Amino acid sequence: MTQHRSSPRLDNMDVQQQNNNSAWESPDPRGWDDGAATAKLFECSRIKALADERDAVQKKTFTKWVNSHLARVSCRITDLYADLRDGYVLTRLLEVLSGEQLPKPTRGRMRIHSLENVDKALQFLKEQRVHLENVGSHDIVDGNHRLTLGLIWTIILRFQIQVIKIKTEDNRETRSAKDALLLWCQMKTAGYPEVNIQNFTTSWRDGLAFNALIHKHRPDLIDFHKLTKSNATYNLQQAFNTAEQQLGLSKLLDPEDVNMEDPDEKSIITYVVSFYHYFSKMKALAVEGKRIGKVLDQAMEIEAIVERYEALAAELLAWIQHTITIISNQKFANSLAGVQQQLQAFTAFCTLEKPVKFQEKGNLEVLLFTIQSKLRANNRKLYVPSEGKSISDINKAWTCLEKAEHEREVSLRNELIRQEKLELLAQRFDHKAAMRETWLNENQRLVSQDNFGYDLPAVEAAMKKHEAIEADISSYQERIQVVVELALEMESEGYYDTKRISAQKDNILRQWGLLTELVGARRARLEQNLALQKIFQEMVYMIDWMEEMQVLLVSKDFGKHLLEVEDLLQKHGLLEADISAQTERVQALNAAALKFSELEGYQPCDPQIICNRVNHVQTCLEELGELAGKRRKELEDSRQLWAFFQEMEEAEAWIREKEQILAAKTCGRDLSSVLTLTSKHKTMLGELGSRRALLHQTMKRGEQILAKKRFSPGGIQEKIREVRLRWKKLEEVTGLHQQRLQEALNFFQFSTETDDLVAWLQDTYRIVSSDDFGHDDYSTQALLRKHRAVVEEVEKHRAAVLALRKQLALLAPEHRQGVDVQIRIVEVEQLYGEVAEVAVLRQQWLQDALAVYRMFSEVHACEVWIDEKEQWLEKMEVPEELDDVEVVQHRFESLDQEMNSVMGRILDVNQVVQQLVDGGHPSAEEVRSCQDHLNSRWNRVVELVECKKGQLDAVLKIQNYLLECGEIKAQVREKRKAIEATQSGGSDLGGVLALQRRLSTMEAALVVLEPRLVELQQEGEALAAAHPARALEILLPFEQISEEWEALKQALQGCEDSLTVAGRLQQFIQDLDNFLTWLVKTQAAAAAEEVPGSLADAERLLSQLSASRRSHHNYQLAQEWMQRLNDHLELQQFLQDCHEVGPGPGPGPRPGTAAARRAAAPAAGWRDGEGQQLMQDKPELAGSVQKKLNEIRQCWLELESTTQARARQLFEANKADQLVQSYAELDKRLLRLEDQLQAVGTGPDLASVSNQLKKLQSMETQVEEWYKEVGELQAQAAALPREAAGREAVDEQQSAVGTRIVRLIEPLKERRRILLASKEVHQVSHDLEDELIWVQDRLPLAALQEHGSNLQTVQQFIKKNQDEQSTLHLLKKHLMAEQTVENYEETIAQLSRQCRALLELGHPESEQVSRRQSQVDRLYVSLKDLVEERKAKLEQQYWLYQLSREVDELEHWIAEKEVVAGSPELGQDFEHVTLLQEKFMEFASETGSIGNERISAVNQMVDELIDYGHADAATIAEWKDGVNEAWADLLELMETRAQMLAASHELHKFFNDCKDVLSQIEEKRQRLPELAAREAKTSAGTLQRLLGAFEHDVEVLVSQVRQLQEGAAQLRTVYAGENAEAIAAREQEVLRAWKELLASCEECRLHVATAADKIRFAGTVRDLVSWMDGVICQIGTGEKPRDVSSVEVLMSYHQGLKSEIEARGKSIAACLELGKTLVLSKSPAADEIKAHVEKLVAKKKEMTEKWDKHWEWLQQMLEVHQFAQEAVVADAWLTAQEPLLKSQELGNSVDEVEQLIRRHEAFRKAAAAWEERFSSLRRLTTVRGQSKQPPTPLLGRKVFGDPSGEGGWRAAPLPRP
């Protein structure tokens, strides 16, 4: 966070400084006064010159810095300001620095393209939290120098300097950016003379700081001591060249850029940052060559020990295998004495021979432990014994030996036990065998006797006795088996006297078998006797049962009626079932008994007795069967007789019933009743037939009974005769009734058909005589269709009218000769002729009316369109604007299409009019005038349209010309501005070439544009001539275009001239820069020569010189320099070895100790010999070598003298009290050891057992050491004089310690044996686990391909962790030495007390003693100080090695993780990239958590070491910086990898989503045929539901497709090239499939809708037709009315049917409309739909006509009945008046005459009143004919009005009788 906070402040400071530096460019003139004008002008000029100089240095430095990074992508810039303007180079630079992928730059050379590219780069910097103040994309594109430099400096700060972070030691404050870099430089150059870095300007002018940095890290490259502060240019040149040639750092600065009065700070910081990044990655490796020899000696020693181990192991394994072979022999002596001797021999082997080999095995383990300890101490790979010779193999073999030994011991002891057991078994067998033989003999005698008895109870008693004997014998079988088992056991165990035992066992088994055979035979005999006696007993039972059955079968009761006979038969069936069952039982008994007579051998009874009994039982059974058969036959005959009588009675009763029914029936009153009676009569005839067959069968059975003569024949014959007579009479009555019914049926059918035909003719006459001819063409056409259908029906009924005469001839005479029937036939024929004549007239009238209506409708439609267009054309004004003109023109195009259509209709009208006129239509004049009016209006509209089109074309040409002029003028002006803008660019060669290319492109464009100008001029002149009023407006734009064109040509020529000059100048400058760069590099390389100052410098120069030998120019010089470097290398190696052997603070024992002397003696001798050899080989080095050898010899002598003096002091200090104290301490330690030994357990696993063994080994080691210590103490005690003080205490302590230590030896050995045995148990399973773990741990190292590129790397691999182990070993030794020193503190104190005591006693040598005591105290204090100092140094060194190991491991871990994080694998498909992303997320999470912990731990360790004041704090800080930088790089790499995987995941997810959507679309498309296939199988509702569900599923895909399009749009903005094309292709594929699916869905929806409509239409038609059939059946089904009231009831009911029909009219109309729609939509089932429509129309027509006919008939019936009623009244009145009229009385007087006159006047008045009534009656009975054709109803109507005239005539219906 500190880095991010500090960087923006630094950026702002730098940018603000640049803005301040640029303040001189715009000075305020008002701030100047006249007096100081000259000074201020000079000052401003000076400031401007310095600023320009600094900008030039920064530009050069930044340009080289940019090129150093762009070289990684094969890119380069020449001019920083110009090459960054297009944004492409800036984008590439940011990609290289950040490692991230920026958006792809936009192609193009225009300014807008450059601004867009620079904006992308600046946006990326803002995303990286880089604050850019006052820097915009236009500044970079315009080439603003200072802002461009500021941008590059900001980038350097962000990506190079910002990562620098150093913590100070005092307060751990984190310094960032420039301060951190300055602190690093100060740390690295600390200690170098004349180098004091305080800033990044003047502190670097002399070049010493750069050389010091290089020398600090690579002293072999520069001889710093030869450099002088005064020669700054040479210093700078050498540092820069060395950094470029040896370190590979780009030379960002030149000496003159630094060696100046005020160097540029940013340029120096930029260059120093490259040093920081390079040196921070270098790792200093320690030279370990001196230890290789020591390692080889140790390896040879270890090899010898290994060979010894191999030999001993092979010998021991051979002995083990031989011994196992011997003791594995399991052959033993087959006697008790022999086994006892073998057991004694085995015990001798275990106690004498085996312990010696066990001791050898322990020695082998100690030897292997010694080998592994030496290897582990040298940090070498542990020794793995050859196959089969490892300790585990020896332990396994020893385990096998002990196992074989244990098995041998167990086998011997088991064999001994077995022999003893066999002896006991033999004794038991002999005793039991004698007892069993005695018992067997007695039982054999018992079962040999047969005394069973001669009846069933006696035999059963004998069986029970025998079963008791068997139970006793079976229980004794176990005892026999015991004897057998004893014998078998002895045989299986190999008893030596097996033959005797086996013979005795066989004898017992043989006797036992004989006994079991005897028992079995006796039991078989008993069972035979018992079975025979049981059979005899069963025979007795059967004979008794047969006698009882005979009594029942001889009965004479055969029943008095049928039910009783049936009951007797049922009972007799049960008896027969019992007899059959008992028969089977008797047969089984006889068969079983006869078997006993056929037995061979033993026979339980005499066979003759058995046969006699069987014959007796069989005879009884046969007699019983004969009686049962006879009884059944008699009962069957009785049942037949009574069944015959019952059937005859039933037949007689049925005949009587049918006679009564036929006598009560009539022939019916109408057709329906006759039909009902006929069906009933047919049913009765069927019953009669079935009854006839039954009756014949019954009579046949009666005759059979008579033939048997079992019963009296009188009753049977009489019954048969009576039934036959009744049956014959019934058949005659039935035939007569059937004939009457047939005659009535024929008459009523004829009457019904005649009535129906009359009703139909009357209805048809009413229809064809109608005066309705329609009011328009549609209604007239409908009437015409109906009339044609009526005519067809009339023709169809002609055959029915003619057939009436034939039907009349077939009627019965009483029906055929009736007067009413004859009159009815005549009326029907007359009515049919009238209907046919009127139908022909009506058809002609309808056709004329239809033609006129069609013509008037077309005329009316055309005039309406003409009115509308005339109004629009008259109101329309031609616009002046181009857009409005185009709109009007489009409307005129559509108008042309409409006019073509209308003109076709007008031509059709003219044709129709001509046809009507030619045909002589009554309305011909009216039609002709309408035609003329229409044609005149059409011609007027055509003229008006042509006029408006001409005006519109003129305006459109002018507007197009003006628009094209404006476009060309804008193009010319834009190109001129572009040429003028290019004149300011071209500051370098690349810019000049780019401008030349742009000008060439522009010239080509102008060549293409010039012909267009010529064409435009010609067009303008033509338009001006055609429109003089607008000539100025037309020609003025072209004049302006001409002026712009001339200006463009002039600007283009001037730009070409300036570009030619600028190109030559830039080419010259570039060539000059290249020459200067080559010259400086050549000088620096020629001036480099240095002498190495150390071994590392010499090796480095040697490697460089070896590389330079490849150069052919300096080969001789390289040979001489190589020889000098080799000599100096040997000298430096010798001096370094001497330094290691000589005194110093290095690792090893301190001087003055015996250990130090022993360690240094061989090294000193070896170095002496090496020094002598070196002086002989190189005499010129003799001085320095001899000096070093003298120093070593002097140190060696001092070491020997110090050691001897110390030994004498220690020897003199041993006293008796020290012995006592030593014994006391040793006794305490032994006591503690005993307590520890008791607390040691065996352990649950191998680790715990190993720990216990280690503890035990340490105890044993301590005991051995204490044992040696006791010996030494004993020797010291023996050296004490007998009279010495404390001798008794010493002897007492010596005795106690000796006793205790001897007592510890045996428990230790026992404990070791127990732990070793436990360890062997766990070792087998643990060895495999250890081997697997070891292989897994070493496998990465074995597979490592890195073997080192030089000696240092190889040594590092070989000696890794060796320093740490050696330091740890030294530290442990030092701690022991420190403990030893502290132990001597008590001794020193005791000496001090003794010294004081001697001084107090006045000892003669007290002065010398006091002096020696003071010397001892001083030496002890100095020794403790040295111990503390060495301890601190060892701890620091150990901590340093630990830190080094942690840092190396962490860096190696980071490198491994970088391999994973830098993997280029981005997945092959969606599943793969998902898997990679999941794994990488887990990897990133795990790596982040573990890495943060490890980095924090390393940083904490570094901080603690620095705070502690470690001597190598600077190195530690470098390590910290390096590992933190590596960790930051890893995190950045991981973040990049995550971003790349996320982008790949999005891309593959898009492809996968496309695949899923395509599969779903394909699945939906496959479901469409299924939906279509269900059309014929499902209903309309089901189809709609299926379609709705399918469309719902398709709607779900809409969102997916939309999301897919959005995702594709986003991905196209990110990807380019092949990925973008693949994305677009996938998107187009999905969209194409989606559109096809939508089209298919629409087709399917229309298809399903049509199918649903068809199904619904068919269902509706079916329902309506069914309803119409029902209505038709209801019309006229009632009886004929008798009076007026009944007629009115029928009319009311008939009106109800009419209401129902009208209510259904809407449904019928909707159904017909749906049918027409389906037909017009060209449905596949159009023919079927047409048939349904025609059927529905026909049925409706039939229903309507039948209703009308029936209604007319009802009206006629009403009139007839009203006439009849009124005729009766009139007849009564006439009858009453007839006497008056017929009277001849004229009166005898005036009064009488007047009275008669008054009566006659009254009669006349009444007659007048009755005359009107009679007229009405006359009209009802008169049919009025029509002699002439009625007038045409269309004449006199208006053309477009509704026809209201009524015409035609109606014939009065004929009254029905």
XYZ file of C-alpha atoms in Angstrom, residues 1333-1511:
179
model
C 8.168 -42.380 1.125
C 11.866 -42.297 0.336
C 11.219 -42.917 -3.368
C 8.514 -40.236 -3.488
C 10.803 -37.743 -1.760
C 13.796 -38.446 -4.028
C 11.854 -38.772 -7.264
C 11.686 -35.000 -7.992
C 15.430 -34.676 -7.355
C 16.181 -37.701 -9.504
C 14.015 -36.354 -12.302
C 15.605 -32.896 -12.093
C 17.225 -31.991 -15.424
C 19.360 -29.177 -13.978
C 22.956 -30.409 -13.418
C 24.674 -27.080 -13.042
C 26.397 -24.872 -15.595
C 29.657 -24.281 -13.719
C 31.718 -25.505 -10.780
C 29.965 -23.302 -8.266
C 26.531 -24.576 -9.237
C 27.641 -28.208 -9.061
C 29.244 -27.637 -5.675
C 26.093 -25.988 -4.493
C 24.051 -29.035 -5.486
C 26.573 -31.415 -3.854
C 27.052 -29.454 -0.633
C 23.533 -28.215 -0.138
C 22.733 -28.057 3.531
C 26.249 -29.312 4.397
C 27.231 -25.922 5.864
C 24.158 -25.877 8.019
C 24.809 -29.388 9.305
C 28.480 -28.678 10.016
C 27.585 -25.437 11.754
C 24.935 -27.205 13.811
C 27.493 -29.884 14.702
C 29.986 -27.230 15.741
C 27.322 -25.466 17.753
C 26.481 -28.663 19.598
C 30.141 -29.289 20.281
C 30.494 -25.722 21.488
C 27.552 -26.129 23.825
C 29.204 -29.237 25.231
C 32.449 -27.318 25.577
C 30.547 -24.484 27.246
C 29.006 -26.955 29.650
C 32.469 -28.340 30.325
C 33.757 -24.831 31.046
C 30.877 -24.203 33.389
C 31.582 -27.516 35.085
C 35.112 -26.344 35.784
C 33.780 -23.286 37.571
C 33.401 -25.264 40.787
C 36.904 -26.601 40.347
C 38.252 -23.084 39.941
C 36.348 -21.991 43.032
C 37.704 -24.946 44.983
C 41.237 -24.082 43.849
C 40.608 -20.526 44.974
C 39.495 -21.748 48.384
C 42.538 -24.015 48.680
C 44.765 -21.114 47.668
C 43.290 -18.931 50.386
C 43.689 -21.714 52.888
C 47.340 -22.116 51.951
C 47.849 -18.376 52.243
C 46.231 -18.362 55.645
C 48.459 -21.238 56.746
C 51.518 -19.366 55.490
C 52.680 -21.965 52.999
C 56.264 -21.353 51.879
C 55.198 -21.250 48.210
C 52.104 -19.155 48.853
C 53.299 -16.345 46.650
C 53.810 -18.657 43.714
C 50.466 -20.321 44.422
C 48.738 -16.941 44.572
C 50.318 -15.926 41.287
C 49.272 -19.128 39.614
C 45.759 -18.785 41.055
C 45.443 -15.275 39.611
C 46.646 -16.577 36.268
C 44.068 -19.348 36.372
C 41.261 -16.904 37.207
C 42.222 -14.607 34.349
C 42.442 -17.477 31.899
C 39.066 -18.804 33.048
C 37.396 -15.388 32.643
C 38.921 -14.922 29.182
C 37.899 -18.459 28.310
C 34.285 -17.745 29.247
C 34.348 -14.543 27.185
C 35.722 -16.415 24.220
C 33.053 -19.084 24.686
C 30.276 -16.493 24.675
C 31.747 -14.726 21.658
C 32.162 -17.950 19.700
C 28.676 -19.045 20.702
C 27.219 -15.802 19.372
C 29.142 -16.161 16.105
C 28.112 -19.797 15.685
C 24.498 -18.950 16.375
C 24.616 -16.126 13.852
C 26.252 -18.401 11.285
C 23.695 -21.133 11.954
C 20.858 -18.633 11.633
C 22.398 -17.371 8.403
C 22.585 -20.887 7.003
C 19.032 -21.539 8.081
C 17.916 -18.337 6.371
C 19.920 -19.263 3.266
C 18.302 -22.685 3.179
C 14.845 -21.196 3.663
C 15.481 -18.602 0.944
C 16.840 -21.225 -1.486
C 13.945 -23.557 -0.798
C 11.480 -20.703 -1.153
C 13.052 -19.560 -4.422
C 13.029 -23.144 -5.707
C 9.395 -23.478 -4.635
C 8.568 -20.194 -6.378
C 10.358 -21.395 -9.526
C 8.307 -24.613 -9.488
C 5.108 -22.639 -9.053
C 6.170 -20.283 -11.867
C 6.358 -23.273 -14.200
C 2.759 -24.097 -13.351
C 1.605 -20.473 -13.412
C 3.344 -19.859 -16.733
C 1.807 -22.841 -18.472
C 0.515 -21.899 -21.957
C -2.225 -24.533 -21.840
C -5.628 -22.795 -22.054
C -7.854 -25.816 -22.629
C -9.172 -27.565 -25.712
C -12.864 -27.332 -24.878
C -15.208 -26.007 -22.213
C -14.867 -29.005 -19.883
C -11.086 -28.931 -20.223
C -10.747 -25.198 -19.535
C -13.214 -25.494 -16.636
C -11.099 -28.265 -15.170
C -7.943 -26.205 -15.722
C -9.543 -23.154 -14.127
C -10.723 -25.114 -11.094
C -7.322 -26.695 -10.668
C -5.604 -23.333 -11.125
C -7.932 -21.692 -8.597
C -7.020 -24.408 -6.118
C -3.370 -23.951 -7.066
C -3.602 -20.165 -6.698
C -5.382 -20.397 -3.364
C -2.954 -22.949 -2.005
C 0.068 -21.140 -3.418
C -1.142 -17.773 -2.105
C -1.763 -19.012 1.427
C 1.433 -21.075 1.634
C 3.515 -18.428 -0.128
C 2.302 -15.620 2.112
C 3.105 -17.684 5.179
C 6.553 -18.592 3.918
C 7.321 -15.064 2.708
C 6.145 -13.636 6.023
C 8.267 -16.159 7.891
C 11.360 -15.309 5.813
C 10.763 -11.560 6.175
C 10.289 -11.939 9.907
C 13.497 -13.954 10.160
C 15.354 -11.349 8.113
C 14.006 -8.506 10.233
C 14.985 -10.290 13.437
C 18.481 -10.943 12.150
C 18.906 -7.326 11.022
C 17.518 -6.030 14.316
C 19.889 -8.385 16.157
C 22.734 -6.682 14.327
C 23.896 -9.587 12.209
C 27.266 -9.124 10.563
